[in-house]
Coordinates of C-alpha atoms and ligand atoms in Angstrom, one line a residue:
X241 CA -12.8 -16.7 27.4
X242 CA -9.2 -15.2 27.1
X243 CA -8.2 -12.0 28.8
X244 CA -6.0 -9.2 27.3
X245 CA -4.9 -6.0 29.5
X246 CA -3.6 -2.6 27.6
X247 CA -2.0 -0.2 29.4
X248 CA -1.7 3.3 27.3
X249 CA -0.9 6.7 28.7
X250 CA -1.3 10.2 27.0
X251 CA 2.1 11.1 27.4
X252 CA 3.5 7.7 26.1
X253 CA 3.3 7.9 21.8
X254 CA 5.5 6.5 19.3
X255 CA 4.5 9.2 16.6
X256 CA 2.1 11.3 14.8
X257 CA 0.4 9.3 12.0
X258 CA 1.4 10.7 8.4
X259 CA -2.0 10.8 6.2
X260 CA 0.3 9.5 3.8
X261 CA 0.3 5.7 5.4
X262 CA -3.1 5.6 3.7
X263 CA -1.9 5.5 -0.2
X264 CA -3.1 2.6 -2.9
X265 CA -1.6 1.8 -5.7
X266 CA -3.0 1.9 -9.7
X267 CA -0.7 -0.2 -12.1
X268 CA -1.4 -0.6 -16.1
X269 CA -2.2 -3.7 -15.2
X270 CA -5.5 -5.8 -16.3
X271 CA -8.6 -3.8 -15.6
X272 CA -6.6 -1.4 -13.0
X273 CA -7.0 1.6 -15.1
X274 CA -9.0 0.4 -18.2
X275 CA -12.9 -0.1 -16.6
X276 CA -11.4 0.8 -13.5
X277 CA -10.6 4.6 -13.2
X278 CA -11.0 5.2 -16.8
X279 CA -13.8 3.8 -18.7
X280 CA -15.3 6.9 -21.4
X281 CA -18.3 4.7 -22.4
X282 CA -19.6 3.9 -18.9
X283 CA -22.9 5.8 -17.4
X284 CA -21.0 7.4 -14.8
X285 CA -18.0 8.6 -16.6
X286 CA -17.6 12.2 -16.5
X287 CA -16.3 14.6 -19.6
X288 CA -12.9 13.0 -19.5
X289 CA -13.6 9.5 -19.1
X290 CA -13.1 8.7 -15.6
X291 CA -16.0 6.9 -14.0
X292 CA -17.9 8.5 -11.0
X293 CA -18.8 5.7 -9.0
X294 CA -15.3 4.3 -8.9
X295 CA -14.0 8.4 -7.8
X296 CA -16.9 8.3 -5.3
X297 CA -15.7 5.1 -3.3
X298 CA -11.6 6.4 -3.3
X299 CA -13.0 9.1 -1.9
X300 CA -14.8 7.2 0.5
X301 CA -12.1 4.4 1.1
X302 CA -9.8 8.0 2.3
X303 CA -7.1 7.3 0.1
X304 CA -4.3 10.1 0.1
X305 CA -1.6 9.4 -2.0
X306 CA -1.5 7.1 -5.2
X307 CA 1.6 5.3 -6.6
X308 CA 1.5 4.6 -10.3
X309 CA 2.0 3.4 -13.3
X310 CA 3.2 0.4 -12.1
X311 CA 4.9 -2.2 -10.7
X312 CA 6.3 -4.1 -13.2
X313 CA 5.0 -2.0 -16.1
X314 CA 7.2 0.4 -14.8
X315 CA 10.1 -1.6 -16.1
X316 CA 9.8 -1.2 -19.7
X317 CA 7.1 2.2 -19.7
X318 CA 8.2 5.2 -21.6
X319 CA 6.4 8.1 -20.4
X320 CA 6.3 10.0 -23.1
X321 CA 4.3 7.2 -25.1
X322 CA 0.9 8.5 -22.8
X323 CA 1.3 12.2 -23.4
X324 CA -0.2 14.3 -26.0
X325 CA -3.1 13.8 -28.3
X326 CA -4.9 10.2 -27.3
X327 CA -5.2 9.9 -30.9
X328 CA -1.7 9.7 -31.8
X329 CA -0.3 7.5 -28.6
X330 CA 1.6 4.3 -29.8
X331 CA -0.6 1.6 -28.9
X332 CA 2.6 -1.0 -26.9
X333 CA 3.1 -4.1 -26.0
X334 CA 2.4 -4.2 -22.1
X335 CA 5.5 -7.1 -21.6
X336 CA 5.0 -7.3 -17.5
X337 CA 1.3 -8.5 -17.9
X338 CA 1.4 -9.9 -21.2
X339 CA -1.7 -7.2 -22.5
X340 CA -1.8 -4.7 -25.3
X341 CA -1.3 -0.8 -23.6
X342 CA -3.3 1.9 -25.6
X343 CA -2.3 4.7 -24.1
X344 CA -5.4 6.3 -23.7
X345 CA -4.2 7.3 -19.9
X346 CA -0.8 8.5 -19.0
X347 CA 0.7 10.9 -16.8
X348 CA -1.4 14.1 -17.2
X349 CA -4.6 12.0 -17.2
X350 CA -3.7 10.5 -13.7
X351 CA -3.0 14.0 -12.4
X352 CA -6.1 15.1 -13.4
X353 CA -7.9 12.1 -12.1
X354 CA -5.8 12.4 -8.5
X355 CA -7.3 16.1 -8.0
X356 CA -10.6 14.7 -8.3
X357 CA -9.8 12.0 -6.2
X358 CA -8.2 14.5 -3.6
X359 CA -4.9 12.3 -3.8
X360 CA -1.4 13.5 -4.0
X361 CA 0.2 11.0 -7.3
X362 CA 3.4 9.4 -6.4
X363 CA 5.1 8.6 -9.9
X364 CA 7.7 5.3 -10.4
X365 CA 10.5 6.2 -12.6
X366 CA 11.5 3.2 -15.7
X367 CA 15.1 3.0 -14.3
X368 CA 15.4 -0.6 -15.7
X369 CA 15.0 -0.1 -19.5
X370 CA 15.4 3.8 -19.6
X371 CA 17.9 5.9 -16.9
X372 CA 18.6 8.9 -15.2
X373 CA 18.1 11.3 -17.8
X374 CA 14.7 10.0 -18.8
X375 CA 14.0 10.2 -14.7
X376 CA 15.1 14.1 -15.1
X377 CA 12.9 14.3 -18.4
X378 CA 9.5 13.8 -16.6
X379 CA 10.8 15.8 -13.5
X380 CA 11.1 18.5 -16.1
X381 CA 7.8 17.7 -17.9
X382 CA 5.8 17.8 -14.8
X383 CA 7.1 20.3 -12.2
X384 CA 8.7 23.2 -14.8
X385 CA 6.5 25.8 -14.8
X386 CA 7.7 26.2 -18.6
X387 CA 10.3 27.9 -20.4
X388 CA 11.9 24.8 -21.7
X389 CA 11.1 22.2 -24.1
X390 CA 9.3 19.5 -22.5
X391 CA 7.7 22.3 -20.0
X392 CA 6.4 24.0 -22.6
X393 CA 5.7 20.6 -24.1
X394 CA 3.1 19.8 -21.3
X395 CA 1.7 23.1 -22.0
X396 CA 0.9 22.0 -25.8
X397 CA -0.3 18.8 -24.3
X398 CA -3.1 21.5 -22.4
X399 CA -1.7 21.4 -18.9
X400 CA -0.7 24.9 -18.5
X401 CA 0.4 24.6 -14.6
X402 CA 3.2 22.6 -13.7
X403 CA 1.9 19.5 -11.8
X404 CA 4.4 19.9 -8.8
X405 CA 4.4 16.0 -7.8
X406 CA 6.6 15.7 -4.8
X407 CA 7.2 11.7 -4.2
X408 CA 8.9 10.3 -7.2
X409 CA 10.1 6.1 -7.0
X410 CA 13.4 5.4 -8.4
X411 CA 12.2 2.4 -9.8
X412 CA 10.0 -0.4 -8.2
X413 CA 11.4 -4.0 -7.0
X414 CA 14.5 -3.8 -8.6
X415 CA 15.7 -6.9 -6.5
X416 CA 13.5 -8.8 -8.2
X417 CA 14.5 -11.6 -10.7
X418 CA 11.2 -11.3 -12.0
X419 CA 11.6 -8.5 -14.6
X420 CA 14.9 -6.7 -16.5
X421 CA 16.5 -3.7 -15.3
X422 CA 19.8 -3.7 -13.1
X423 CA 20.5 -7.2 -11.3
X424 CA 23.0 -5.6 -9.0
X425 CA 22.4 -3.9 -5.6
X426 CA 25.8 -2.6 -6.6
X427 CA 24.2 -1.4 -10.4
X428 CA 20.8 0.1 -9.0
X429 CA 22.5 1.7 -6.3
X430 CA 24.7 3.9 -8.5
X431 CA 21.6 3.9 -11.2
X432 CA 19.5 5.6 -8.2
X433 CA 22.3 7.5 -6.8
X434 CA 22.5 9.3 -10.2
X435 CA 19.1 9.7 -11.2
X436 CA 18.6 11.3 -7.7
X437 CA 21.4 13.8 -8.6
X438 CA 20.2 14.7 -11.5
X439 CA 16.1 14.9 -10.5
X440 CA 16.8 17.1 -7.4
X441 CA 18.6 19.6 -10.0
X442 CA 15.8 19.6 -12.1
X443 CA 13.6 20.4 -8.8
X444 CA 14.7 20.4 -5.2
X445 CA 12.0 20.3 -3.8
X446 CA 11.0 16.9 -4.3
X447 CA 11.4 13.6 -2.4
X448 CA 12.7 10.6 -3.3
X449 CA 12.3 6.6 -2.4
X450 CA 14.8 4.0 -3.5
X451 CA 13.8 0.9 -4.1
X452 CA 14.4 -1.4 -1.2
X453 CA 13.4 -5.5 -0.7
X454 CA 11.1 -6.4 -2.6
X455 CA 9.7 -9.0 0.3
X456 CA 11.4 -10.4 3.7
X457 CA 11.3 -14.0 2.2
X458 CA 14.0 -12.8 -0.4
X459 CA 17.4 -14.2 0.0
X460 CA 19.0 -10.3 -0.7
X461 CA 16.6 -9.1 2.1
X462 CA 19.6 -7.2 4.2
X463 CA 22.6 -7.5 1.9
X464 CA 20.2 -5.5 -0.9
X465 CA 19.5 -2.4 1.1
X466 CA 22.6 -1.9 3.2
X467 CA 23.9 -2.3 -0.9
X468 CA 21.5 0.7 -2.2
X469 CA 21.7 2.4 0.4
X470 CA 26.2 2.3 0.3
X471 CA 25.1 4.1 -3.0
X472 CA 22.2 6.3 -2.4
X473 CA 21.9 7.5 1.2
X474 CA 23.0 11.0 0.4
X475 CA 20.3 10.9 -2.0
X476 CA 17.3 9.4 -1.1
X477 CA 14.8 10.0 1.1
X478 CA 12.9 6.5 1.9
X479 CA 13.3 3.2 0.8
X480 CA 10.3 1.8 -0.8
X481 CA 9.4 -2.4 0.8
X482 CA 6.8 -4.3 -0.3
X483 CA 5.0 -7.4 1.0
X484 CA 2.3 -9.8 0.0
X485 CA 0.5 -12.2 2.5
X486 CA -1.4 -15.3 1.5
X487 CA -3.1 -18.4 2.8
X488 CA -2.1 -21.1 0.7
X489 CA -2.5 -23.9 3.2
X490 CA -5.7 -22.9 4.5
X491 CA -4.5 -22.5 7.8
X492 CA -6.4 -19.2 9.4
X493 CA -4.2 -18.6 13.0
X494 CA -1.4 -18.9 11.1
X495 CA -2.5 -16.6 8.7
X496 CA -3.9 -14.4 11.2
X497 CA -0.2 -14.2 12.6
X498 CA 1.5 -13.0 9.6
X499 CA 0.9 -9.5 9.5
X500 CA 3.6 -9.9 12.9
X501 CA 6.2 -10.6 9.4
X502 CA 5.5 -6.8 8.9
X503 CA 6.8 -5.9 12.0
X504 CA 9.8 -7.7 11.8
X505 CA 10.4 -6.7 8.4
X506 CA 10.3 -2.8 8.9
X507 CA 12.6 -3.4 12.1
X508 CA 14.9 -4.9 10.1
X509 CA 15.5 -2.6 7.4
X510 CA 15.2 0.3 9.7
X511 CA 18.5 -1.1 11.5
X512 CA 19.8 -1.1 8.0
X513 CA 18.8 2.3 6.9
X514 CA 20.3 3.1 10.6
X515 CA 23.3 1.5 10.2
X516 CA 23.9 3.1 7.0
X517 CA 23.3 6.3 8.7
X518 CA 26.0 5.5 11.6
X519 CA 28.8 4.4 9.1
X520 CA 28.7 8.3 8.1
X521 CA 28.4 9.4 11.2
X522 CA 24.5 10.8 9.8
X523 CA 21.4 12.7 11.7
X524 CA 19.8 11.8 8.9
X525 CA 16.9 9.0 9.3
X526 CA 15.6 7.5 5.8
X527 CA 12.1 7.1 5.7
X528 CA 10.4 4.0 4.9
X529 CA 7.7 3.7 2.2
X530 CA 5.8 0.6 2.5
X531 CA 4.5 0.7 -1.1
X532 CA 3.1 -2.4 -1.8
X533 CA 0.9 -4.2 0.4
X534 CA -1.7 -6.5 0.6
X535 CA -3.5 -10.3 0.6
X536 CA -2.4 -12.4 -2.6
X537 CA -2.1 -15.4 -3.3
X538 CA -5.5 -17.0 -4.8
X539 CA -4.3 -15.6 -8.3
X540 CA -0.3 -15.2 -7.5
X541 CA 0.5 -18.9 -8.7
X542 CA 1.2 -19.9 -11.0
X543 CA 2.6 -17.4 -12.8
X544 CA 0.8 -18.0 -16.3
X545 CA -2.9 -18.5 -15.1
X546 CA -2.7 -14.6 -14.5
X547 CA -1.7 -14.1 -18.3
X548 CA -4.0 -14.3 -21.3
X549 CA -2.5 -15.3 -24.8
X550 CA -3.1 -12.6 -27.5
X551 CA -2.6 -9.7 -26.2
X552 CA -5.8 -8.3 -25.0
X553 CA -6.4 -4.7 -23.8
X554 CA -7.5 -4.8 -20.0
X555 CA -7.7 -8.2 -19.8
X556 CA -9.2 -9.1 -16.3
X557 CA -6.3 -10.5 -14.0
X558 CA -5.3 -10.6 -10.5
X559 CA -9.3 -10.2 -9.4
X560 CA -9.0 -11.6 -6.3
X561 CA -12.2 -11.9 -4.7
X562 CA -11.5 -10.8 -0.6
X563 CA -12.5 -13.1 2.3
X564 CA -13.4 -12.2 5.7
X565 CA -10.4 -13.3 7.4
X566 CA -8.3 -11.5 3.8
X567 CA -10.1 -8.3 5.7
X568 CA -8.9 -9.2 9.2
X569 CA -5.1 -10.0 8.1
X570 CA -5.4 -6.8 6.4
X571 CA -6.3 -5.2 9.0
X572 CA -3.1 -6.3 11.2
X573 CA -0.9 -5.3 8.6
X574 CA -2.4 -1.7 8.9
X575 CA -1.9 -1.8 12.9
X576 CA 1.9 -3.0 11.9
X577 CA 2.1 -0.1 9.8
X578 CA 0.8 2.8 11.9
X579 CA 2.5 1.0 15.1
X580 CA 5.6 1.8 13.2
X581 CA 4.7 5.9 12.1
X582 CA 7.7 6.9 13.3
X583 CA 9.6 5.4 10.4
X584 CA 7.2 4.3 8.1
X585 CA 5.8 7.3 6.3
X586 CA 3.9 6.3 3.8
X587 CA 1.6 2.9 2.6
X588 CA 0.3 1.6 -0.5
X589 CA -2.2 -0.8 -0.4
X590 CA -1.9 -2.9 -3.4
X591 CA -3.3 -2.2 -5.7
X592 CA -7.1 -0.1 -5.8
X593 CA -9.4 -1.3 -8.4
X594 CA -10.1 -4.7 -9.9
X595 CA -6.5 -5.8 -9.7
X596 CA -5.8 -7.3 -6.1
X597 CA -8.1 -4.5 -4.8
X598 CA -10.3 -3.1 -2.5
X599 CA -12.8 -1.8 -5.4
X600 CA -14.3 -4.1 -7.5
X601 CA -16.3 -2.9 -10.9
X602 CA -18.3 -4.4 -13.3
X603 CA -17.2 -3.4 -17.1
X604 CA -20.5 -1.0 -17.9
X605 CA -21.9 -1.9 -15.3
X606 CA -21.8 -1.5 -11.0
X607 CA -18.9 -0.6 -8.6
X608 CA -18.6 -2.5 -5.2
X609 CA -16.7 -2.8 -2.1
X610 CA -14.2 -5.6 -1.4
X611 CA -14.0 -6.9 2.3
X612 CA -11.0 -5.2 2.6
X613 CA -12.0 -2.2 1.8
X614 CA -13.3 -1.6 5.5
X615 CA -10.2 -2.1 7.8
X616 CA -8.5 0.6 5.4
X617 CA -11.5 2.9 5.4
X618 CA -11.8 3.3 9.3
X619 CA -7.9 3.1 9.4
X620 CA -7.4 6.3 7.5
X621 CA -10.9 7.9 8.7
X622 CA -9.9 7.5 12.7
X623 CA -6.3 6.7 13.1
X624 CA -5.0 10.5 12.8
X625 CA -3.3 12.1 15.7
X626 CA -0.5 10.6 17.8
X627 CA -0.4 6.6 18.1
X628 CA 0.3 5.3 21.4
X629 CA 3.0 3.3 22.9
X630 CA 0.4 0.6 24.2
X631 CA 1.6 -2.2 26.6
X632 CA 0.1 -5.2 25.7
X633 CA -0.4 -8.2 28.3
X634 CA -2.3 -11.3 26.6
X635 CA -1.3 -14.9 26.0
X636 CA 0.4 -15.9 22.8
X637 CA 0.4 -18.9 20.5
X638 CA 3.0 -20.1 17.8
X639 CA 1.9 -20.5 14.1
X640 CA 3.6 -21.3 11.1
X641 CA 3.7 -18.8 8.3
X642 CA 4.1 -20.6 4.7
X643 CA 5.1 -18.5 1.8
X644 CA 6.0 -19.7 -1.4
X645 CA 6.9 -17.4 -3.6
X646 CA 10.9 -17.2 -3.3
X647 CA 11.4 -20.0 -1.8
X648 CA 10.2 -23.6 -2.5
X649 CA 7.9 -24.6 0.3
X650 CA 9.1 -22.2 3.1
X651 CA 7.5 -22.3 6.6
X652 CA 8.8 -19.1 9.0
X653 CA 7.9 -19.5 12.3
X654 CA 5.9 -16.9 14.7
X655 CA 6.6 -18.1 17.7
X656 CA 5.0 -15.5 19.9
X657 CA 2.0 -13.9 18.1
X658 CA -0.5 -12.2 21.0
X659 CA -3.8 -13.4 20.2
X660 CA -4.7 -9.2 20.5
X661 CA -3.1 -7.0 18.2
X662 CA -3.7 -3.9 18.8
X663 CA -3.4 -0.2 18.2
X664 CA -3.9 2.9 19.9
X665 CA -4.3 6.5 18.4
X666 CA -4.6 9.8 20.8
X667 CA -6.9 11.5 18.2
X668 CA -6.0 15.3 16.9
X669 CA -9.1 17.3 18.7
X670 CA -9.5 14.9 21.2
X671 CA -10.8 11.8 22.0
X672 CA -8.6 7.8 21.6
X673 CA -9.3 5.2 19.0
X674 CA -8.4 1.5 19.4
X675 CA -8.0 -1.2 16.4
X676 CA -8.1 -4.6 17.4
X677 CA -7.4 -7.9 15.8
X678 CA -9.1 -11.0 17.8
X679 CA -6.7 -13.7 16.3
X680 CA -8.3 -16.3 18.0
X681 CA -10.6 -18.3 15.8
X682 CA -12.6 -19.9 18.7
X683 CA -12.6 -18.0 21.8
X684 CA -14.0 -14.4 22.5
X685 CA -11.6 -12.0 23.8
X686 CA -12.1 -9.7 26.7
X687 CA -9.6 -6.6 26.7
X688 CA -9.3 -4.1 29.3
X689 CA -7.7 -1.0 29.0
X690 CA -6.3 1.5 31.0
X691 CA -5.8 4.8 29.2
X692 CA -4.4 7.0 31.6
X693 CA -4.2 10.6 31.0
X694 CA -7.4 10.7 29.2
X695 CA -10.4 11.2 32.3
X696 CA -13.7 9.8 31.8
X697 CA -13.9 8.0 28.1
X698 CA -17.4 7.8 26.1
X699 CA -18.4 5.1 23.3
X700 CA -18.4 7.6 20.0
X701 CA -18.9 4.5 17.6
X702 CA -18.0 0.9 18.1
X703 CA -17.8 -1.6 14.8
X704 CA -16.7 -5.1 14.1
X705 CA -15.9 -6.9 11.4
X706 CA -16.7 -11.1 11.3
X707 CA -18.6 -13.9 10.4
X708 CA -19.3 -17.4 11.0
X709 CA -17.9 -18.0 7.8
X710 CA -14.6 -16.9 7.2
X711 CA -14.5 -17.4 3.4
X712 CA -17.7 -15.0 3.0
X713 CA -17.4 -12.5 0.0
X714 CA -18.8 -9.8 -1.3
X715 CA -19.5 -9.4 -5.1
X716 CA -21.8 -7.6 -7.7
X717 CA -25.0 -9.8 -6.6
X718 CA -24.2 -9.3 -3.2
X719 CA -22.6 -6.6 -2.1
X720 CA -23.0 -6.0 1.5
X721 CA -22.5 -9.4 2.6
X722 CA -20.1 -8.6 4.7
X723 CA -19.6 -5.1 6.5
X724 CA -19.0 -3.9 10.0
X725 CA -21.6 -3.8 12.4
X726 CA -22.0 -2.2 15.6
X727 CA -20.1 -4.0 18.6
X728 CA -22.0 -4.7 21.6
X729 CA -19.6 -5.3 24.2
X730 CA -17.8 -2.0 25.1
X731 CA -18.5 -0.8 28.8
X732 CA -16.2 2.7 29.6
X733 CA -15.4 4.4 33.0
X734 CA -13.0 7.0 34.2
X735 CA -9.7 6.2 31.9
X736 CA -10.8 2.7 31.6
X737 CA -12.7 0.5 28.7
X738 CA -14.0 -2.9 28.9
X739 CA -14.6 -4.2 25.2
X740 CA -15.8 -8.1 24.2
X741 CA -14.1 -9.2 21.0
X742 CA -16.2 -11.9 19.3
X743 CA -13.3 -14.8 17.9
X744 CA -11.6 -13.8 14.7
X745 CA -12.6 -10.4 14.4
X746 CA -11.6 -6.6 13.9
X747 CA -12.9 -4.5 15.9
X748 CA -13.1 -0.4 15.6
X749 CA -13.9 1.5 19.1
X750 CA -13.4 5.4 19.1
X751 CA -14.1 6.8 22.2
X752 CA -15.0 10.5 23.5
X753 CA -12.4 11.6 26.1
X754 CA -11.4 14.8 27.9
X755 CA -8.0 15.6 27.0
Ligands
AHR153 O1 1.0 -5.5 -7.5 C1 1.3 -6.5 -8.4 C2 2.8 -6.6 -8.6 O2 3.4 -7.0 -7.5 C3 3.5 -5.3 -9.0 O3 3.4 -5.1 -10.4 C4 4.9 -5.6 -8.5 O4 5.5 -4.4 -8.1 C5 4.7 -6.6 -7.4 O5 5.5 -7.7 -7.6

């Protein structure tokens, strides 16, 4: 049995968790929004179409902020084509996922359903086929209270109150080859740059993300945002990364390491942002906004088994069905991210329902929860307050990550990945919470921690996630097959904690403490 020792102290944090870390994503994209959020016909749908049981589990999931329309809709979407009479909406060809767009839910609809959903909307701006003024249109239609045209257009529309959305995308992987739009660092930068301009005159008050790398295995990784940001530091607020995991070669510690590629990743294009910021001499710190992330890869490749020839509405593409060890890796990206809330403000999991999500729904019929729905739901429920510095003393092992996607046949090595990865949140009212990722497949894990500053600790609730079988699912016929349980092994003294992981698990222990 291996042996891990975490040293934390009260005093010692790294940064107060933003609630916005917990944000998913909802892209016009297969059955995303189409028998996902929006489905009229469906039992549970209420007066305006948007089905109950799917509102239920966002709510229970503890989603906060919600990034749409897309992704690579984005690129050729023209807002104005979802507002106004349903009736009357152009029905579009949907070019990024080779569908048929009806328009039956646009930007006032997903307002709507965000209030229910208790979500703040965070809108992606077409800056590849439309520019800055169209960026400054929907400013204008959405946060103007009225008194100009496309204010009191929104008000014909039947949305009397301005919508006041604060965190606005200037665009979304515009470093990628894969769609149109600018193919220059150089030409997005001053793209963003002016849309920025012209958006904060429309209303200061808002915040804005440029669109950053698009993933670390990218050959403009670096070169891309010190570009963007040459153009658009003044202007900009975050810069929006994205990455997507997989486990093509079926090889789980290796898999199990690469959430560590998140670390690494925000590092680097913090020293970026910071660099930018010391060439001006600047106070100023940009924000990152890790807006996409996720598992992928079991319907990533190749690129046309995700498309369907005549374009269907809502076809059903990119339903990745979640494994146990998806929900562990998941998991350890969510430790990267909060380990990093002093710079990373705010998260998307990719995407939220049916497409590479943690909801699942049947058309007309149930609504179930993906493995990795649970990681995320405890993350967001019990990792608020101040995370911890923690020192972390446990043997490592070297893997080799394997990513395809941008370059042929890539291995990047992880030469050092502790078999614990942990994190540590001093909770707001009291008490600590610890996440922990058991990376080794085969042997249990004994961690010992010594939280000073916190007196004698209680067990409040202690889960984990695993199973003998690492491929298990859960799906409409079974939908509980896998969920946390209650772990056993947690023993608790005056500022110390004795916890047993079981091999490849996630493990959730919140504990009662004085200060
Ligand atoms: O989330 C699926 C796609 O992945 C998004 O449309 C795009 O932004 C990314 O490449």
């Amino acid at each position: 049995m291996r042996q891990a020792n975490v040293l934390l102290d009260r005093n010692f944090t790294i940064g107060r968790v933003d609630p916005r870390l917990f944000g998913a994503f909802v892209e016009h994209l297969g059955r995303g929004v189409y028998g996902g959020l929006y489905e009229p016909d469906h039992p549970t749908a209420d007066e305006k179409g948007f089905r109950r049981d799917v509102l239920d589990l966002v709510r229970e999931l503890g989603v906060t902020i919600v990034k749409y329309p897309g992704g690579n809709f984005s690129h050729t979407y023209n807002w104005e084509d979802g507002v106004g009479p349903i009736g009357e909406r152009p029905r579009r060809l949907n070019y990024a996922w080779q569908s048929t767009e009806p328009n039956s839910f646009g930007t006032n609809e997903f307002i709507d359903w965000c209030r229910l959903a208790g979500v703040e909307p965070m809108l992606v701006l077409n800056l590849a086929t439309r520019g800055p003024q169209d960026a400054a249109d929907l400013v204008e239609y959405c946060n103007l209270p009225g008194g100009t045209t496309l204010s009191e257009l929104r008000r014909t529309h039947g949305w009397d109150k301005p919508h006041g959305v604060k965190f606005w995308c200037l665009g979304n992987e515009m470093d990628g080859p894969w769609h149109t739009g600018p193919d220059t660092a150089e030409e997005y930068g001053r793209v963003a740059a002016r849309a920025a301009k012209i958006m904060r005159w429309v209303d200061s008050s808002i915040e804005l993300a440029a669109s950053g790398s698009s993933g670390r295995d990218l050959p403009t990784l670096g070169s891309w945002d010190e570009t963007v940001l040459k153009h658009a530091f003044d202007h900009v607020d975050h810069i929006a990364i994205h990455t997507y995991l997989n486990n093509w070669k079926d090889d789980a510690p290796a898999f199990l390491a690469s959430p560590d590629f998140v670390d690494a990743f925000i590092e680097e294009v913090v020293a970026i942002a910071d660099a930018a910021a010391a060439k001006r001499r600047s106070e100023k710190r940009i924000m990152l906004s890790f807006n996409e992330w996720n598992v992928w890869y079991r319907t990533r490749r190749p690129y046309h088994t995700r498309l369907q020839p005549g374009w269907p509405v809502a076809p059903p593409i990119l339903e990745e069905v979640y494994s146990v060890e998806d929900a562990l890796v998941a998991g350890g990206i969510l430790i990267s991210l909060v380990n990093h809330a002093d710079r990373v403000r705010s998260a998307c999991l990719a995407q939220l329902v049916n497409a590479i999500a943690p909801i699942m729904t049947e058309t007309g019929g149930p609504a179930w929860r993906q493995t990795i729905f649970y990681p995320f739901a405890q993350m967001s429920r019990l990792a608020r307050g101040e995370v911890l510095r923690a020192k972390v003393e446990c043997e490592t092992y070297s893997a080799a990550y394997y990513s395809p996607y941008n370059a042929i046949d890539a291995f990047y090595p992880v030469p050092h990945a502790a078999y614990l990865k942990l994190a540590a949140i001093a909770n707001e009212g009291g008490g600590l919470t610890l996440f922990a990722l058991n990376r080794d497949v085969e042997q249990e894990l004994t961690v010992l921690v010594n939280a000073r500053g916190f007196g004698p600790l209680g067990v409040a609730e202690a889960t984990v996630l695993t199973d003998s079988n690492l491929k298990a699912a859960n799906s409409k016929a079974a939908p509980d097959r896998v969920k946390p349980a209650k772990l056993a092994g947690v023993a608790v003294g005056n500022e110390t904690a004795r916890i047993e992981l079981p091999p490849a698990s996630w493990s959730v222990v919140h504990l009662t403490a004085a200060s």
